[in-house]
Coordinates of C-alpha atoms in Angstrom, one line a residue:
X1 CA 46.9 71.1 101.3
X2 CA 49.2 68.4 102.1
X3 CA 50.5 70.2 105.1
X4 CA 46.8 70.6 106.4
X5 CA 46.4 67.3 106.8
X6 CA 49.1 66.3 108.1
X7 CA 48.7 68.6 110.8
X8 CA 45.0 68.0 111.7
X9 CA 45.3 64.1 111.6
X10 CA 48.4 64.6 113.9
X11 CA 46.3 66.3 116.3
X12 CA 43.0 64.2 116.3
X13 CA 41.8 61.9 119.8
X14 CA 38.9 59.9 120.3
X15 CA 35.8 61.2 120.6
X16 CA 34.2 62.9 123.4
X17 CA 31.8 64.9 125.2
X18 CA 31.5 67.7 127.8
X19 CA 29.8 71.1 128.5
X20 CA 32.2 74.0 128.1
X21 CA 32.1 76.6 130.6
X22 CA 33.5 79.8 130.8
X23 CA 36.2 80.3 133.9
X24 CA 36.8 84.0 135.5
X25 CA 38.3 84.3 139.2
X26 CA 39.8 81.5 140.8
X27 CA 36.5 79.8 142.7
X28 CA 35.6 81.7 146.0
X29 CA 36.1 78.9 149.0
X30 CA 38.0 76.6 147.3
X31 CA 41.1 75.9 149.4
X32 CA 43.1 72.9 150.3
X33 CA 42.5 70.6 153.0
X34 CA 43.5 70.1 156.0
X35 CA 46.4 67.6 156.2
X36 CA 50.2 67.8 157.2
X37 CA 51.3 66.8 153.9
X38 CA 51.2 69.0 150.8
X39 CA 48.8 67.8 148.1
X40 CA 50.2 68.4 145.0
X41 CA 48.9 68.7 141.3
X42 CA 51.5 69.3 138.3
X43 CA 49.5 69.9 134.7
X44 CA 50.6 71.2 131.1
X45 CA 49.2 73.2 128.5
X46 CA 50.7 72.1 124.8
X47 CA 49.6 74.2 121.4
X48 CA 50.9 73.8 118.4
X49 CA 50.0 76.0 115.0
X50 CA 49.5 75.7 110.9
X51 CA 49.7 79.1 109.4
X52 CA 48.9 80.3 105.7
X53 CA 49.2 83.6 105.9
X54 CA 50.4 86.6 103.3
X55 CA 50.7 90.2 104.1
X56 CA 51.0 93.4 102.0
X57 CA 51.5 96.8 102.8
X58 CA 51.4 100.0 100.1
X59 CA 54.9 101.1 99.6
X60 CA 57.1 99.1 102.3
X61 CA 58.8 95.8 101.1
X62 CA 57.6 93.0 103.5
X63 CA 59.5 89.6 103.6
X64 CA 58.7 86.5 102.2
X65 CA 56.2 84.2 104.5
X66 CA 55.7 80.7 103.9
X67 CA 53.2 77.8 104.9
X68 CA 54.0 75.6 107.6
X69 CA 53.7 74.3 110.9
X70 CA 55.3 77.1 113.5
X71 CA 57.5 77.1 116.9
X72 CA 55.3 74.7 119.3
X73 CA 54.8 76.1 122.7
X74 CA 53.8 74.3 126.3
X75 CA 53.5 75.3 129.6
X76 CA 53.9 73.4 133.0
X77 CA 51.7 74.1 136.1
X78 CA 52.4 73.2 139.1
X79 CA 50.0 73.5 142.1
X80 CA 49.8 72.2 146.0
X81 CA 47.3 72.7 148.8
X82 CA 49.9 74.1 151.6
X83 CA 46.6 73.8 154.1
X84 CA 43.2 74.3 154.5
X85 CA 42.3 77.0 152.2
X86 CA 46.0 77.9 151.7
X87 CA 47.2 77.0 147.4
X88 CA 50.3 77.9 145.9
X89 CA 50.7 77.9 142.1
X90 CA 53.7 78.1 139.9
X91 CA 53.8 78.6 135.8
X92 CA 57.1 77.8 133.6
X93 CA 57.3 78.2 130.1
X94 CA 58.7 75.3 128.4
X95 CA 58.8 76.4 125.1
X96 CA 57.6 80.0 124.1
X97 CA 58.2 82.1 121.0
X98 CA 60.3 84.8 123.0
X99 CA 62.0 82.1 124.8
X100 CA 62.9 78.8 123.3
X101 CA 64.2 77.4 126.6
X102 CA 62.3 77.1 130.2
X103 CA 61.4 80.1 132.3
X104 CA 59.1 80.8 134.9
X105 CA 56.1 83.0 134.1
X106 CA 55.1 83.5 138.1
X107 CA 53.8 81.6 141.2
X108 CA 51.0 83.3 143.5
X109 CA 49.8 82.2 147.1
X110 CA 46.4 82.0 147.0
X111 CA 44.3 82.6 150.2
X112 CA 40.6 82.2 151.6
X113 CA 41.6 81.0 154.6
X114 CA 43.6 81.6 157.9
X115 CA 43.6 78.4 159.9
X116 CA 46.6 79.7 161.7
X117 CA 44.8 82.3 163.0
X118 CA 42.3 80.9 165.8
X119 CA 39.7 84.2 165.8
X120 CA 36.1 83.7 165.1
X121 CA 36.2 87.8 163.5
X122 CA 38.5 86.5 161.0
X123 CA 36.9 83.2 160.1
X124 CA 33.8 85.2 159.7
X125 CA 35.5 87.7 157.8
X126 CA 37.3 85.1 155.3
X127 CA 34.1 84.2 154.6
X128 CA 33.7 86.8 151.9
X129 CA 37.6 88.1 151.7
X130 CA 40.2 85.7 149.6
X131 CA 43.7 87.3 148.6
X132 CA 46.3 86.6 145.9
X133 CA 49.8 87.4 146.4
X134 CA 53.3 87.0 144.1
X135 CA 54.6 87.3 140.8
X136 CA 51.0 86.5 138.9
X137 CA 49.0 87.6 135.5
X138 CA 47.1 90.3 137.3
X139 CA 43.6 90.6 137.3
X140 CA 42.9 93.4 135.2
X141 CA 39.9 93.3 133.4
X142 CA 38.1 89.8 131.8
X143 CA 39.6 89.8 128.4
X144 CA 43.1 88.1 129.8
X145 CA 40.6 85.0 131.0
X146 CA 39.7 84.3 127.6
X147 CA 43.3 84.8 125.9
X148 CA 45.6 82.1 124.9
X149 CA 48.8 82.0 127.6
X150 CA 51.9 80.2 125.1
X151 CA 50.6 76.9 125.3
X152 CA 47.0 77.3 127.2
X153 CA 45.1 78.0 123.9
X154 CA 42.1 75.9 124.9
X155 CA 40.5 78.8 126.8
X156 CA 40.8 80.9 123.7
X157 CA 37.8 80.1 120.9
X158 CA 39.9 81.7 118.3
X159 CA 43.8 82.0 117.4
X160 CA 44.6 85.6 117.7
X161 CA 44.8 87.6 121.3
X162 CA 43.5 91.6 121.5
X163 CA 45.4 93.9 119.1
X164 CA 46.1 96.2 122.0
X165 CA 46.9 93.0 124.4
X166 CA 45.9 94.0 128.2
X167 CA 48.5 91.2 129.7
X168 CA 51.5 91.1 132.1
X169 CA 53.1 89.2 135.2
X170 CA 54.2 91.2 137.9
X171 CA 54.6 91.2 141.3
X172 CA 50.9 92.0 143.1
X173 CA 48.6 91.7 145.8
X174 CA 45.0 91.2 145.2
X175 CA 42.0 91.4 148.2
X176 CA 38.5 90.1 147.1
X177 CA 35.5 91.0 148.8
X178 CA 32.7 88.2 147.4
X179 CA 28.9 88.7 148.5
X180 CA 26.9 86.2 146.2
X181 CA 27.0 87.6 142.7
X182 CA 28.8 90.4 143.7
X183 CA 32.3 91.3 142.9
X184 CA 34.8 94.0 143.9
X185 CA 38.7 93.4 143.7
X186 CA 41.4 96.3 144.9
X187 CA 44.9 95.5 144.2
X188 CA 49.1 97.2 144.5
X189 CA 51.8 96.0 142.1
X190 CA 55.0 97.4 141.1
X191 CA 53.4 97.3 137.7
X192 CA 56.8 96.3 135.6
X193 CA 56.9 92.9 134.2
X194 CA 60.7 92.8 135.2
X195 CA 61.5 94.5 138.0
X196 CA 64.8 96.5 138.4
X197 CA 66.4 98.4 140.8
X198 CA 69.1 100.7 138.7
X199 CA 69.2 101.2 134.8
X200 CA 71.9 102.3 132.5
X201 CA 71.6 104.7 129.2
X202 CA 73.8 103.9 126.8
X203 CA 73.0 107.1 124.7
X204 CA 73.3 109.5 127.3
X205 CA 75.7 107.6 129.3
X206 CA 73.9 107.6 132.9
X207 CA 72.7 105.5 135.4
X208 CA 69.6 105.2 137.5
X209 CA 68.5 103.9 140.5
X210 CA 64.7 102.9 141.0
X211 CA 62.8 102.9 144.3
X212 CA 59.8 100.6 143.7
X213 CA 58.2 102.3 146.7
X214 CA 57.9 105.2 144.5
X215 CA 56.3 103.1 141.7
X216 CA 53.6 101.4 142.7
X217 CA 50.6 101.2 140.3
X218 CA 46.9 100.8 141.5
X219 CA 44.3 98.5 139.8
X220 CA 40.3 96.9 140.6
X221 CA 37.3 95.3 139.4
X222 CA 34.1 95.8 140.5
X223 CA 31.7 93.2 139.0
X224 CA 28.0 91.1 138.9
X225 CA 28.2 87.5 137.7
X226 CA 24.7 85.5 138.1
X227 CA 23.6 82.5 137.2
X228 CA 20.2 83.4 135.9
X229 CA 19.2 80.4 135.3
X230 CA 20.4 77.2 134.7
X231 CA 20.3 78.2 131.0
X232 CA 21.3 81.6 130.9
X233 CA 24.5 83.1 132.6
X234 CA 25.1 87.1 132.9
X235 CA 28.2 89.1 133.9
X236 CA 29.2 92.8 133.5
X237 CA 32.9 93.8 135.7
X238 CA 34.5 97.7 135.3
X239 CA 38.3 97.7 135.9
X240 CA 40.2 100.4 136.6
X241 CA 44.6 100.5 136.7
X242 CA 46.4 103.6 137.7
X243 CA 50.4 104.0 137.4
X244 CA 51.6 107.7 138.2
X245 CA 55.3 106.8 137.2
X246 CA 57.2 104.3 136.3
X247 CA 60.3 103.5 134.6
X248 CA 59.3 100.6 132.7
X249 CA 55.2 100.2 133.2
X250 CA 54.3 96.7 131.2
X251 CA 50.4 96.5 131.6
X252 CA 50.0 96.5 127.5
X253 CA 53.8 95.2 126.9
X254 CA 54.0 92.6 129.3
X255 CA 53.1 89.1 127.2
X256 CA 56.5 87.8 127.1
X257 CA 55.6 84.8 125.1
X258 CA 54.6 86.4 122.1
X259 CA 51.9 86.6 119.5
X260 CA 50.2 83.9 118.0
X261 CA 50.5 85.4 114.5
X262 CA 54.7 84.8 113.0
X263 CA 56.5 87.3 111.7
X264 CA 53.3 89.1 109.9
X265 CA 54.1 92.7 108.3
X266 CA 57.8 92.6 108.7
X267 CA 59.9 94.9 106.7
X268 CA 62.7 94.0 105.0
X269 CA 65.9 95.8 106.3
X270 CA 68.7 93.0 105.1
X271 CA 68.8 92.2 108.8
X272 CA 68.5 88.4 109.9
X273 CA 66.7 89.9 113.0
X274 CA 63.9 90.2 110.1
X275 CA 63.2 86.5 110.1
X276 CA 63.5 86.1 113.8
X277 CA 60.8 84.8 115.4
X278 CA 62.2 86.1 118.9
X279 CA 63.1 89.5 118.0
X280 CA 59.9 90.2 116.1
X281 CA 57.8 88.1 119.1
X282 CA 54.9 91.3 119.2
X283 CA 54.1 91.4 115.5
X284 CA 50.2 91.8 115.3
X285 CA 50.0 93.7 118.3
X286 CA 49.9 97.4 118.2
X287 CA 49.9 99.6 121.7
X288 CA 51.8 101.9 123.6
X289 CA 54.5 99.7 125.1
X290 CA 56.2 100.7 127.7
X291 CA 55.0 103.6 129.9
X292 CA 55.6 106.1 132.4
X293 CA 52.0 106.8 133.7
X294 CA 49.1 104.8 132.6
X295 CA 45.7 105.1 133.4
X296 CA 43.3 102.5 132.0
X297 CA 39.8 101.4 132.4
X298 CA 38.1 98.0 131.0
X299 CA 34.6 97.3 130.4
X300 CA 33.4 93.5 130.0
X301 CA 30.5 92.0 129.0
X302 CA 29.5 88.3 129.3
X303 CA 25.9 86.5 128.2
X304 CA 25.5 82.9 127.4
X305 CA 21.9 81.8 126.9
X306 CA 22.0 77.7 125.8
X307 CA 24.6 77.4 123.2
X308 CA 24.5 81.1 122.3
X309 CA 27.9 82.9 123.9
X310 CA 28.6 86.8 123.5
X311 CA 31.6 88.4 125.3
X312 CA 32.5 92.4 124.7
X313 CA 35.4 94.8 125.8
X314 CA 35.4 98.3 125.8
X315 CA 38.6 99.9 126.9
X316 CA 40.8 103.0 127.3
X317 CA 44.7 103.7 127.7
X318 CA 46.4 106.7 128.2
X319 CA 49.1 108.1 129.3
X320 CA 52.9 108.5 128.6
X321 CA 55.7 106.8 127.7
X322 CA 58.9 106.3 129.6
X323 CA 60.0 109.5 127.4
X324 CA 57.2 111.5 128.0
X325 CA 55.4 111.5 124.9
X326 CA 51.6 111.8 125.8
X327 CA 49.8 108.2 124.2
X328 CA 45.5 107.8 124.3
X329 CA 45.0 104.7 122.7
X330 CA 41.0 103.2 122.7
X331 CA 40.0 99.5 121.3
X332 CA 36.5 97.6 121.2
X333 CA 36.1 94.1 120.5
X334 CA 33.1 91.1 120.1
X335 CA 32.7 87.9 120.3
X336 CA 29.9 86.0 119.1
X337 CA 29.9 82.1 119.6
X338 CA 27.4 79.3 119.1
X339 CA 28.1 76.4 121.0
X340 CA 26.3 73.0 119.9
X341 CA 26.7 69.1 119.9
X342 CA 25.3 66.8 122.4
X343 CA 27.4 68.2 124.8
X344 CA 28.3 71.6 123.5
X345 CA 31.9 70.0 121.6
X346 CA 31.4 71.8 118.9
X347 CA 31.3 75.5 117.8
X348 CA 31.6 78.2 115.7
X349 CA 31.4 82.2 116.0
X350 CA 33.3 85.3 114.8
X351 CA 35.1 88.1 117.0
X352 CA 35.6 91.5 115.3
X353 CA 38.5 93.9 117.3
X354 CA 39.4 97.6 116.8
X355 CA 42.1 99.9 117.9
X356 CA 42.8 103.5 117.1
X357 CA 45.1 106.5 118.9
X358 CA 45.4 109.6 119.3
X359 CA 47.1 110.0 115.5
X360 CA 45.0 109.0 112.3
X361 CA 46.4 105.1 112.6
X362 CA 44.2 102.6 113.2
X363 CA 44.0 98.6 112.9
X364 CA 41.0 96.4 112.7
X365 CA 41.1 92.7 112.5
X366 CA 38.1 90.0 111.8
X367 CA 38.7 86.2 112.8
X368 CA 36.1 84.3 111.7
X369 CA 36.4 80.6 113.5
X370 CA 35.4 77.1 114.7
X371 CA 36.3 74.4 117.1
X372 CA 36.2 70.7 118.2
X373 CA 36.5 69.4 121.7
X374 CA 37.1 65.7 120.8
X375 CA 37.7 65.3 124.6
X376 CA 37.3 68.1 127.4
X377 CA 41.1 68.8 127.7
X378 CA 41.7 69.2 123.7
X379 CA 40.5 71.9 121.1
X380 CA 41.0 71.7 117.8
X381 CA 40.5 75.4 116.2
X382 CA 40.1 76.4 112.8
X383 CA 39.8 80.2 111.1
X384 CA 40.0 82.9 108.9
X385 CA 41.8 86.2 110.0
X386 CA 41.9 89.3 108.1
X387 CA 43.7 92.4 109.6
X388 CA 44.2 95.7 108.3
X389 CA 46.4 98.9 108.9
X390 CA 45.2 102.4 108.2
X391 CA 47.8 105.6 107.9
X392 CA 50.8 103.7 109.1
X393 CA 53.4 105.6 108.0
X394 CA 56.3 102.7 108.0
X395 CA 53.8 100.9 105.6
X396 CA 54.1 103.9 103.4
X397 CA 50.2 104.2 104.3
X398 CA 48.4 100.9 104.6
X399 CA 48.7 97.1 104.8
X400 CA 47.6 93.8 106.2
X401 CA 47.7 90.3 106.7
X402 CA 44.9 87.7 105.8
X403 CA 44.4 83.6 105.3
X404 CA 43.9 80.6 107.0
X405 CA 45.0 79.5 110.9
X406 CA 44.5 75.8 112.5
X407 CA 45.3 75.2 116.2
X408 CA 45.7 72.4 118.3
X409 CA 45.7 72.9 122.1
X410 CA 45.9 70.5 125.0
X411 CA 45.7 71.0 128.6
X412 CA 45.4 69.5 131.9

């Protein structure tokens, strides 16, 4: 109890209020200005974590897990208006749970204008196109929009991410066609969340060389997002990715910064990689990995009427793995929230995810939660998390983890 609150009155601001909003798609039309000089805007995102959690599993030994305050992560954002309409953005990782030192996550260009293109067909036509372009989280589906990044938790109501986690950075280009409340994306990416261009086996003994060309992976969104009224919001998107080869495809294994739950249903195998918060950076997560082909779809569903918030995902993933072992994976979660306060600073809701695959396995996880905006640019999260393993045969059967998560987040 002690440790509880020391970490929640290390974390408490003064009072404040705002109106929470949900964020999708960079706004359409908002550009730079016009000027010679670069205007440039550097932010951070710092979260920091109290865990109690214990885990169990039938007939595997798990390690020990203690109580206490784990690795705290931050990010650095860095953003300038190159010219009218023009951005560039750039992410580092200061402090991550795969990485303890700094590393860039990506930097985009960002595009709804052409101002060095004096044509009155393609100001009228950058009117309703915009285009994103470099190493970036690509825009596949709306779940990634609500996910906590490392140290951007305050977009994330709860603690955990998606069991099967539809995140990764790799180099893409995007093309948005906007029309009012309509939405339809197409995007290219090499699909790999570290691009190579030759590979070495160390059990067969061989090398390999890799033509991105050859490669390429295929994604969209099509989408309605309305404003119904000033009270009630309403938007449904499809997306769509399609990878016919590759060597090392990272759309489910790309989070590089690792799971928000620490070193949960870890055998013991007398290795100090056991205890190792790096090497076991995934654990929580369940998916295919890495993949050869991939073909995924990913339904979303968004709805917030006054303080009451409901967000859904329906998805599929299948496909193959790099050694051509045939994967069909298939997850559903929901989110419920109630916002409230004078200025919505306050809420409370539950979100309820499950994954299953081709085999019997399958994992379900409930995260029951609540928050506190003491100021517009800090959360302060609190919940409950139960998740359970079905016909895992490494846990000799079953297992799971359960108990009590607090999260402090801080961005601007």
């Amino acid at each position: 109890m002690k440790h509880i609150i020391f970490f929640t009155l290390s974390v408490l601001m003064t009072t404040g209020v705002f109106s929470q909003a949900q964020q999708f798609e960079q706004s359409f039309s908002s550009g730079g200005q016009d000027t010679e000089k670069p205007r440039v805007r550097v932010g951070a995102d710092f979260a920091m974590q109290f865990q109690s959690l214990s885990h169990h599993a039938d007939t595997a030994r798990l390690i020990p897990l203690g109580k206490g305050i784990v690795l705290p992560t931050a990010n650095l954002n860095i953003e300038a208006d190159l010219a009218d309409g023009i951005i560039v953005n750039l992410t580092t990782y200061l402090s991550a749970r795969h990485h303890n030192e700094a590393w860039v996550k990506g930097g985009y260009l960002y595009v709804d204008k052409l101002p060095f293109i004096k044509s009155s067909v393609v100001t009228r036509a950058m009117d309703f196109l915009s285009f994103r372009a470099g190493v970036m989280e690509i825009n596949y589906g709306d779940a990634h929009f609500r996910r906590t990044d490392n140290g951007n938790a305050i977009r994330n109501p709860f603690v955990g991410n998606y069991i099967i986690d539809a995140f990764t950075t790799t180099p893409a280009l995007e093309v948005y066609f906007n029309a009012k409340d309509f939405l339809l994306m197409g995007a290219v990416t090499t699909g790999i969340v570290n691009p190579s261009i030759a590979g070495y086996n160390a059990v067969t003994k061989t090398y390999s060389a890799y033509d991105a060309g050859k490669e390429l992976a295929y994604y969209g969104k099509i989408g309605y997002d309305k404003e119904i009224s000033d009270d009630f919001r309403f938007r449904l998107t499809l997306s769509g990715y399609h990878a016919a080869k590759s060597h090392s495809g990272s759309l489910h294994f790309g989070d590089r910064a690792g799971s928000r739950f620490y070193l949960v249903m870890n055998r013991v195998t007398y290795n100090p990689n056991d205890v190792n918060i790096s090497s076991n950076f995934t654990s929580g997560n369940w998916g295919p990995g890495s993949t050869n082909k991939d073909n995924s779809a990913m339904l979303n569903l968004f709805t917030k009427f006054h303080g009451a918030e409901f967000f859904g995902t329906l998805e599929k993933v299948k496909g193959t793995l790099a050694n051509g072992t045939a994967f069909d994976y298939g997850q559903y979660a929901v989110e419920g929230l109630y916002r409230f306060g004078g200025e919505e600073q306050f809420y409370a809701g539950v979100k309820y995810n499950a994954a299953k695959n081709e085999t019997p396995s399958r994992v379900n996880r409930l995260e029951v939660g609540a928050g506190w905006f003491p100021v517009k640019n800090i959360v302060i999260k609190a919940e409950y998390v139960d998740q359970n393993y079905k016909n895992f045969g490494i846990y000799g059967g079953g297992g799971g983890f359960n108990g009590v998560m607090i999260e402090s987040g801080i961005s601007f």
